[in-house]
Amino acid sequence: MVSTPRDYKLLTPLRLSDDLELKNRMVFGPATRSRCDPVTHAPIERNAVYYEQRASAGLIVTEACAISEQGFGWYGAPGLYTDEQAKGWKEVVDRVHLKGGKIFVQIWHMGRQSHPSFHDNNEVVSASATLYESGRTRNSDGEHTSFERARALTIEEIPAVVEQFRKCAERAKEVGFDGVELHAAGGYLIDQFLQSNTNLRTDKYGGSFENRYRFLHEVIEAVKTVYPPGRIGVRTAPNSPYGGMGNADNVEVFTYVYKRLAEHGLAYLAILDGWEGVGTDSGYHGKCRALTTLDAKVAFQGTVIANKGYSKDIAEGVIRSGSADLVGRDHCAASTCGS
């Protein structure tokens, strides 16, 4: 029997937390569009239109939003650490809410994938002093260039970075976002702490799985002082080579991380179970077996969002199989969308 649209489980509601119900199981996920003001890093009119047009999704998760000047590093991307940026995001949130939509903001620190030209002190920081050698980026003038070696955060500096996440979440709540998603994927700062090729530390933030998870744990605890756990999500990408990532121990470390995340009672875990970019950063890193959404579901024991540019029929199958509860469309969908 062929399913008709009205039979699709994708179109059924899902309660994300005690006080938040989504009208369907489709998530319009984070996709950096580089359309913000390149000087102020604030959303502008076209950003508001873009998100307003997508309010029919059960949940919108915004493009990644820098938590601080230190965490910024993508030409044309947004931040959420100044009053002007907050004002731009309030316009976005208000328009989505007027259309009946729900919207979380994804917050990030780019770590070694930033470029020194974005920073007054002309340096980028990471979990360790590493270099993304094969990658390319754009500097603050929009010119294509190579990455530069990051400086390792000192153990004394880390609490201040955690506080940057908390302050950004505080601004998000003031703006009216329904929740926040912590960007722990893509080879950005949280991911740089989690994965062994970018975390070479020998202190309490490096070495064992527990130590590599510690930074993410502290960020979650800080954000929980602003939003309840049921309004916080975490995004991961254990299979992706993007950002020069991927390691032989990824299945083990991310399984450990998912089990630890289960302790927090979070709204969801989003897993990018592959990458659809181009060139050497596309596909799977191939350094261990792929970690599936079902693996994540078993370890996390909570709501899981699958993300891989699925067609609607494959997305429906993923949900019916029980390996995920919602399906995100982000990079694939964004490549064909207007506005």
Short mmCIF file of C-alpha atoms in Angstrom, two decimals:
data_model
loop_
_atom_site.label_atom_id
_atom_site.label_comp_id
_atom_site.label_asym_id
_atom_site.label_seq_id
_atom_site.Cartn_x
_atom_site.Cartn_y
_atom_site.Cartn_z
CA MET A 1 0.00 0.00 0.00
CA VAL A 2 1.37 3.42 -0.99
CA SER A 3 1.32 6.08 1.74
CA THR A 4 -0.50 9.29 1.00
CA PRO A 5 0.62 12.63 2.50
CA ARG A 6 -2.05 12.43 5.20
CA ASP A 7 -0.57 9.10 6.32
CA TYR A 8 2.92 10.51 6.79
CA LYS A 9 4.18 10.34 10.35
CA LEU A 10 6.40 13.28 9.37
CA LEU A 11 3.27 15.43 9.51
CA THR A 12 2.22 14.37 13.01
CA PRO A 13 2.91 16.49 16.11
CA LEU A 14 5.69 15.73 18.57
CA ARG A 15 6.05 16.95 22.14
CA LEU A 16 9.64 18.10 22.48
CA SER A 17 9.33 18.87 26.19
CA ASP A 18 6.60 19.26 28.78
CA ASP A 19 5.75 22.76 27.56
CA LEU A 20 6.75 22.63 23.88
CA GLU A 21 4.85 20.77 21.17
CA LEU A 22 5.92 20.82 17.52
CA LYS A 23 3.21 20.78 14.84
CA ASN A 24 5.14 18.28 12.70
CA ARG A 25 8.39 16.32 12.72
CA MET A 26 10.18 18.29 10.01
CA VAL A 27 13.06 20.47 11.16
CA PHE A 28 14.50 23.23 9.04
CA GLY A 29 18.04 22.94 10.27
CA PRO A 30 21.05 25.23 10.48
CA ALA A 31 22.59 26.33 7.19
CA THR A 32 25.02 29.24 7.11
CA ARG A 33 23.85 31.65 4.42
CA SER A 34 26.38 34.50 4.82
CA ARG A 35 23.65 37.12 4.38
CA CYS A 36 24.07 39.17 7.54
CA ASP A 37 25.65 42.60 7.73
CA PRO A 38 29.40 41.87 7.27
CA VAL A 39 30.39 44.67 9.64
CA THR A 40 27.92 44.36 12.53
CA HIS A 41 27.20 40.63 12.03
CA ALA A 42 23.53 41.44 12.66
CA PRO A 43 20.60 39.82 10.82
CA ILE A 44 18.90 42.15 8.34
CA GLU A 45 15.59 42.19 6.44
CA ARG A 46 16.43 39.34 4.08
CA ASN A 47 17.29 37.12 7.04
CA ALA A 48 13.90 37.81 8.59
CA VAL A 49 12.14 37.01 5.30
CA TYR A 50 14.18 33.81 4.91
CA TYR A 51 13.13 32.38 8.28
CA GLU A 52 9.57 33.67 8.06
CA GLN A 53 9.13 31.69 4.83
CA ARG A 54 10.13 28.48 6.62
CA ALA A 55 7.84 28.80 9.65
CA SER A 56 5.71 25.85 8.49
CA ALA A 57 8.43 23.46 9.70
CA GLY A 58 7.80 21.88 13.07
CA LEU A 59 11.01 23.51 14.28
CA ILE A 60 13.47 25.97 12.80
CA VAL A 61 17.06 25.88 14.02
CA THR A 62 18.89 28.99 12.87
CA GLU A 63 22.21 29.17 11.13
CA ALA A 64 25.13 29.10 13.53
CA CYS A 65 25.38 32.25 15.60
CA ALA A 66 28.65 33.37 17.23
CA ILE A 67 28.61 33.65 21.00
CA SER A 68 31.29 36.35 21.17
CA GLU A 69 33.86 38.33 19.21
CA GLN A 70 36.38 35.61 20.08
CA GLY A 71 34.05 32.93 18.73
CA PHE A 72 33.26 34.70 15.45
CA GLY A 73 35.01 33.92 12.18
CA TRP A 74 32.71 33.45 9.16
CA TYR A 75 32.24 36.29 6.70
CA GLY A 76 28.59 37.37 6.60
CA ALA A 77 27.54 35.07 9.45
CA PRO A 78 25.53 36.31 12.46
CA GLY A 79 26.44 36.85 16.06
CA LEU A 80 24.36 37.18 19.21
CA TYR A 81 26.59 39.14 21.56
CA THR A 82 25.70 42.80 20.84
CA ASP A 83 22.53 44.84 21.19
CA GLU A 84 22.37 45.41 17.42
CA GLN A 85 22.59 41.70 16.70
CA ALA A 86 19.90 40.98 19.30
CA LYS A 87 17.62 43.57 17.69
CA GLY A 88 18.03 41.88 14.30
CA TRP A 89 17.26 38.48 15.77
CA LYS A 90 14.19 39.78 17.59
CA GLU A 91 12.70 40.75 14.22
CA VAL A 92 13.36 37.21 12.97
CA VAL A 93 11.85 35.55 16.05
CA ASP A 94 8.77 37.78 16.06
CA ARG A 95 8.02 37.03 12.40
CA VAL A 96 8.41 33.28 12.86
CA HIS A 97 6.13 33.35 15.91
CA LEU A 98 3.50 35.37 14.03
CA LYS A 99 3.44 32.55 11.46
CA GLY A 100 2.93 29.98 14.21
CA GLY A 101 6.48 28.63 14.06
CA LYS A 102 8.95 27.52 16.73
CA ILE A 103 12.58 28.59 16.51
CA PHE A 104 15.79 27.63 18.34
CA VAL A 105 19.04 29.51 17.82
CA GLN A 106 22.18 27.49 17.17
CA ILE A 107 25.12 29.00 19.06
CA TRP A 108 28.77 28.35 18.28
CA HIS A 109 32.38 29.23 18.87
CA MET A 110 34.42 28.56 15.74
CA GLY A 111 37.69 27.80 17.49
CA ARG A 112 40.46 27.06 15.00
CA GLN A 113 38.13 27.58 12.02
CA SER A 114 38.07 31.30 12.63
CA HIS A 115 40.62 33.63 11.00
CA PRO A 116 42.89 36.08 12.88
CA SER A 117 41.66 39.02 10.79
CA PHE A 118 38.32 38.92 12.64
CA HIS A 119 39.97 39.54 16.01
CA ASP A 120 41.62 42.57 17.58
CA ASN A 121 44.37 40.41 19.08
CA ASN A 122 44.96 38.72 15.69
CA GLU A 123 44.73 35.18 17.05
CA VAL A 124 42.38 32.21 17.06
CA VAL A 125 42.00 29.73 19.90
CA SER A 126 41.19 26.05 20.13
CA ALA A 127 41.39 23.07 22.45
CA SER A 128 45.01 22.63 21.34
CA ALA A 129 47.53 24.37 19.10
CA THR A 130 46.50 22.72 15.83
CA LEU A 131 46.07 23.81 12.22
CA TYR A 132 43.32 22.90 9.75
CA GLU A 133 45.86 22.48 6.95
CA SER A 134 43.67 21.46 4.02
CA GLY A 135 40.86 23.92 4.65
CA ARG A 136 40.13 27.31 3.11
CA THR A 137 38.17 30.20 4.55
CA ARG A 138 37.47 33.90 4.04
CA ASN A 139 39.03 36.68 6.03
CA SER A 140 37.25 39.74 7.41
CA ASP A 141 37.46 41.42 3.98
CA GLY A 142 35.77 38.46 2.32
CA GLU A 143 38.96 37.30 0.59
CA HIS A 144 39.69 33.57 0.30
CA THR A 145 42.66 32.47 2.37
CA SER A 146 44.15 29.61 4.38
CA PHE A 147 43.56 28.92 8.04
CA GLU A 148 46.27 29.73 10.57
CA ARG A 149 47.48 27.74 13.54
CA ALA A 150 45.34 28.16 16.64
CA ARG A 151 46.59 28.89 20.13
CA ALA A 152 45.54 26.44 22.83
CA LEU A 153 43.19 27.89 25.42
CA THR A 154 44.79 27.88 28.85
CA ILE A 155 42.94 26.09 31.61
CA GLU A 156 42.40 29.49 33.24
CA GLU A 157 40.72 30.86 30.08
CA ILE A 158 38.17 28.08 29.63
CA PRO A 159 35.65 29.28 32.27
CA ALA A 160 35.42 32.62 30.43
CA VAL A 161 34.51 30.81 27.20
CA VAL A 162 31.85 28.81 29.04
CA GLU A 163 30.50 32.12 30.33
CA GLN A 164 30.33 33.41 26.73
CA PHE A 165 27.95 30.56 25.94
CA ARG A 166 25.83 31.40 28.98
CA LYS A 167 25.63 35.09 28.12
CA CYS A 168 24.68 34.29 24.54
CA ALA A 169 21.89 32.00 25.80
CA GLU A 170 20.75 34.84 28.04
CA ARG A 171 20.46 37.16 25.04
CA ALA A 172 18.62 34.43 23.13
CA LYS A 173 16.03 34.18 25.88
CA GLU A 174 15.62 37.97 26.00
CA VAL A 175 15.08 38.00 22.22
CA GLY A 176 12.38 35.32 22.55
CA PHE A 177 13.95 32.22 21.03
CA ASP A 178 12.08 29.06 22.03
CA GLY A 179 15.37 27.37 22.86
CA VAL A 180 19.03 26.99 21.95
CA GLU A 181 21.06 24.38 20.11
CA LEU A 182 24.71 23.96 21.04
CA HIS A 183 26.86 23.46 17.95
CA ALA A 184 29.10 20.54 18.89
CA ALA A 185 29.63 19.45 15.27
CA GLY A 186 31.48 20.68 12.19
CA GLY A 187 34.94 20.75 13.68
CA TYR A 188 34.16 23.89 15.69
CA LEU A 189 35.31 24.54 19.24
CA ILE A 190 33.17 22.05 21.18
CA ASP A 191 33.93 19.39 18.56
CA GLN A 192 37.62 20.32 18.81
CA PHE A 193 37.49 19.37 22.49
CA LEU A 194 35.63 16.11 21.78
CA GLN A 195 37.80 14.66 19.01
CA SER A 196 41.28 13.24 19.49
CA ASN A 197 43.01 14.82 16.49
CA THR A 198 42.22 18.34 17.74
CA ASN A 199 42.41 17.71 21.49
CA LEU A 200 46.01 17.02 22.47
CA ARG A 201 45.62 18.33 26.01
CA THR A 202 47.10 16.56 29.02
CA ASP A 203 45.06 18.40 31.68
CA LYS A 204 41.51 17.73 32.89
CA TYR A 205 40.09 18.69 29.47
CA GLY A 206 42.09 16.14 27.46
CA GLY A 207 43.00 12.49 27.19
CA SER A 208 40.12 10.35 28.45
CA PHE A 209 36.60 10.46 27.01
CA GLU A 210 35.40 11.97 30.29
CA ASN A 211 37.96 14.76 30.09
CA ARG A 212 37.26 15.52 26.43
CA TYR A 213 33.53 15.72 27.22
CA ARG A 214 34.12 18.03 30.20
CA PHE A 215 33.99 21.30 28.21
CA LEU A 216 30.64 20.42 26.61
CA HIS A 217 29.31 19.36 30.01
CA GLU A 218 30.29 22.69 31.55
CA VAL A 219 28.69 24.60 28.67
CA ILE A 220 25.43 22.67 29.11
CA GLU A 221 25.41 23.28 32.86
CA ALA A 222 25.93 27.00 32.25
CA VAL A 223 23.17 27.24 29.63
CA LYS A 224 20.81 25.32 31.94
CA THR A 225 20.92 28.30 34.30
CA VAL A 226 19.16 30.27 31.54
CA TYR A 227 16.94 27.74 29.73
CA PRO A 228 15.44 24.57 31.21
CA PRO A 229 16.98 21.35 29.83
CA GLY A 230 13.88 20.72 27.68
CA ARG A 231 14.70 23.85 25.68
CA ILE A 232 18.31 22.89 24.92
CA GLY A 233 19.52 20.70 22.05
CA VAL A 234 22.98 19.52 21.02
CA ARG A 235 24.16 18.91 17.46
CA THR A 236 26.97 16.45 16.65
CA ALA A 237 28.62 15.03 13.53
CA PRO A 238 30.58 11.88 14.40
CA ASN A 239 30.95 10.74 10.78
CA SER A 240 31.84 13.98 9.02
CA PRO A 241 35.33 14.96 7.81
CA TYR A 242 34.28 18.62 7.68
CA GLY A 243 36.75 20.89 9.42
CA GLY A 244 39.48 18.26 9.17
CA MET A 245 37.71 15.97 11.63
CA GLY A 246 37.30 12.21 12.01
CA ASN A 247 39.16 9.67 14.16
CA ALA A 248 39.42 5.93 14.71
CA ASP A 249 37.83 6.27 18.17
CA ASN A 250 34.82 8.35 17.12
CA VAL A 251 32.23 5.61 17.65
CA GLU A 252 33.46 5.02 21.18
CA VAL A 253 33.83 8.66 22.20
CA PHE A 254 30.51 9.80 20.74
CA THR A 255 28.67 6.83 22.25
CA TYR A 256 30.12 7.91 25.59
CA VAL A 257 29.10 11.54 24.94
CA TYR A 258 25.52 10.55 24.03
CA LYS A 259 25.18 8.52 27.22
CA ARG A 260 26.41 11.49 29.24
CA LEU A 261 24.07 13.86 27.41
CA ALA A 262 21.19 11.61 28.46
CA GLU A 263 21.83 12.67 32.06
CA HIS A 264 20.72 16.25 31.32
CA GLY A 265 17.16 15.63 30.08
CA LEU A 266 17.76 17.70 26.95
CA ALA A 267 15.16 18.54 24.32
CA TYR A 268 17.00 16.57 21.65
CA LEU A 269 20.22 15.29 20.16
CA ALA A 270 20.77 16.14 16.49
CA ILE A 271 23.14 13.87 14.59
CA LEU A 272 24.51 14.74 11.18
CA ASP A 273 25.08 11.20 9.99
CA GLY A 274 27.14 12.27 6.99
CA TRP A 275 28.12 15.39 5.11
CA GLU A 276 26.92 16.53 1.69
CA GLY A 277 29.53 19.15 0.90
CA VAL A 278 31.99 19.01 -1.96
CA GLY A 279 35.64 18.03 -2.19
CA THR A 280 37.69 16.45 0.58
CA ASP A 281 35.23 17.54 3.27
CA SER A 282 32.29 15.59 1.81
CA GLY A 283 30.91 12.15 2.64
CA TYR A 284 32.27 10.16 5.60
CA HIS A 285 35.72 10.37 7.14
CA GLY A 286 36.11 6.58 6.87
CA LYS A 287 38.42 6.24 9.88
CA CYS A 288 35.96 4.01 11.72
CA ARG A 289 32.53 2.61 10.99
CA ALA A 290 29.72 5.11 10.63
CA LEU A 291 27.75 5.88 13.77
CA THR A 292 24.07 5.66 12.86
CA THR A 293 21.04 7.49 14.15
CA LEU A 294 19.95 4.21 15.74
CA ASP A 295 23.28 4.02 17.59
CA ALA A 296 22.64 7.54 18.83
CA LYS A 297 19.06 6.72 19.83
CA VAL A 298 20.13 3.69 21.84
CA ALA A 299 22.83 5.63 23.69
CA PHE A 300 20.92 8.90 24.20
CA GLN A 301 17.51 7.38 25.02
CA GLY A 302 15.74 10.60 24.06
CA THR A 303 14.51 12.60 21.08
CA VAL A 304 16.87 12.33 18.10
CA ILE A 305 16.94 14.51 14.99
CA ALA A 306 18.44 12.82 11.92
CA ASN A 307 20.15 15.13 9.41
CA LYS A 308 21.42 14.04 5.99
CA GLY A 309 19.35 15.77 3.31
CA TYR A 310 16.83 12.92 3.22
CA SER A 311 14.04 12.79 0.66
CA LYS A 312 10.57 12.89 2.24
CA ASP A 313 10.08 9.15 1.73
CA ILE A 314 13.42 8.20 3.27
CA ALA A 315 12.75 10.64 6.11
CA GLU A 316 9.40 8.96 6.68
CA GLY A 317 11.11 5.58 6.78
CA VAL A 318 13.68 6.77 9.30
CA ILE A 319 10.94 8.00 11.62
CA ARG A 320 8.79 4.88 11.20
CA SER A 321 11.83 2.69 11.93
CA GLY A 322 12.18 4.32 15.34
CA SER A 323 15.82 5.32 14.82
CA ALA A 324 14.92 9.04 14.88
CA ASP A 325 11.98 11.17 15.98
CA LEU A 326 12.43 14.18 13.71
CA VAL A 327 14.26 14.74 10.43
CA GLY A 328 16.20 17.85 9.56
CA ARG A 329 16.73 19.40 6.17
CA ASP A 330 19.57 21.87 6.22
CA HIS A 331 22.48 21.99 3.78
CA CYS A 332 20.66 20.10 1.04
CA ALA A 333 17.52 22.17 1.37
CA ALA A 334 19.43 25.42 1.64
CA SER A 335 21.25 24.82 -1.63
CA THR A 336 17.99 25.05 -3.54
CA CYS A 337 16.05 27.57 -1.49
CA GLY A 338 15.37 31.11 -2.51
CA SER A 339 15.37 34.45 -0.70
#
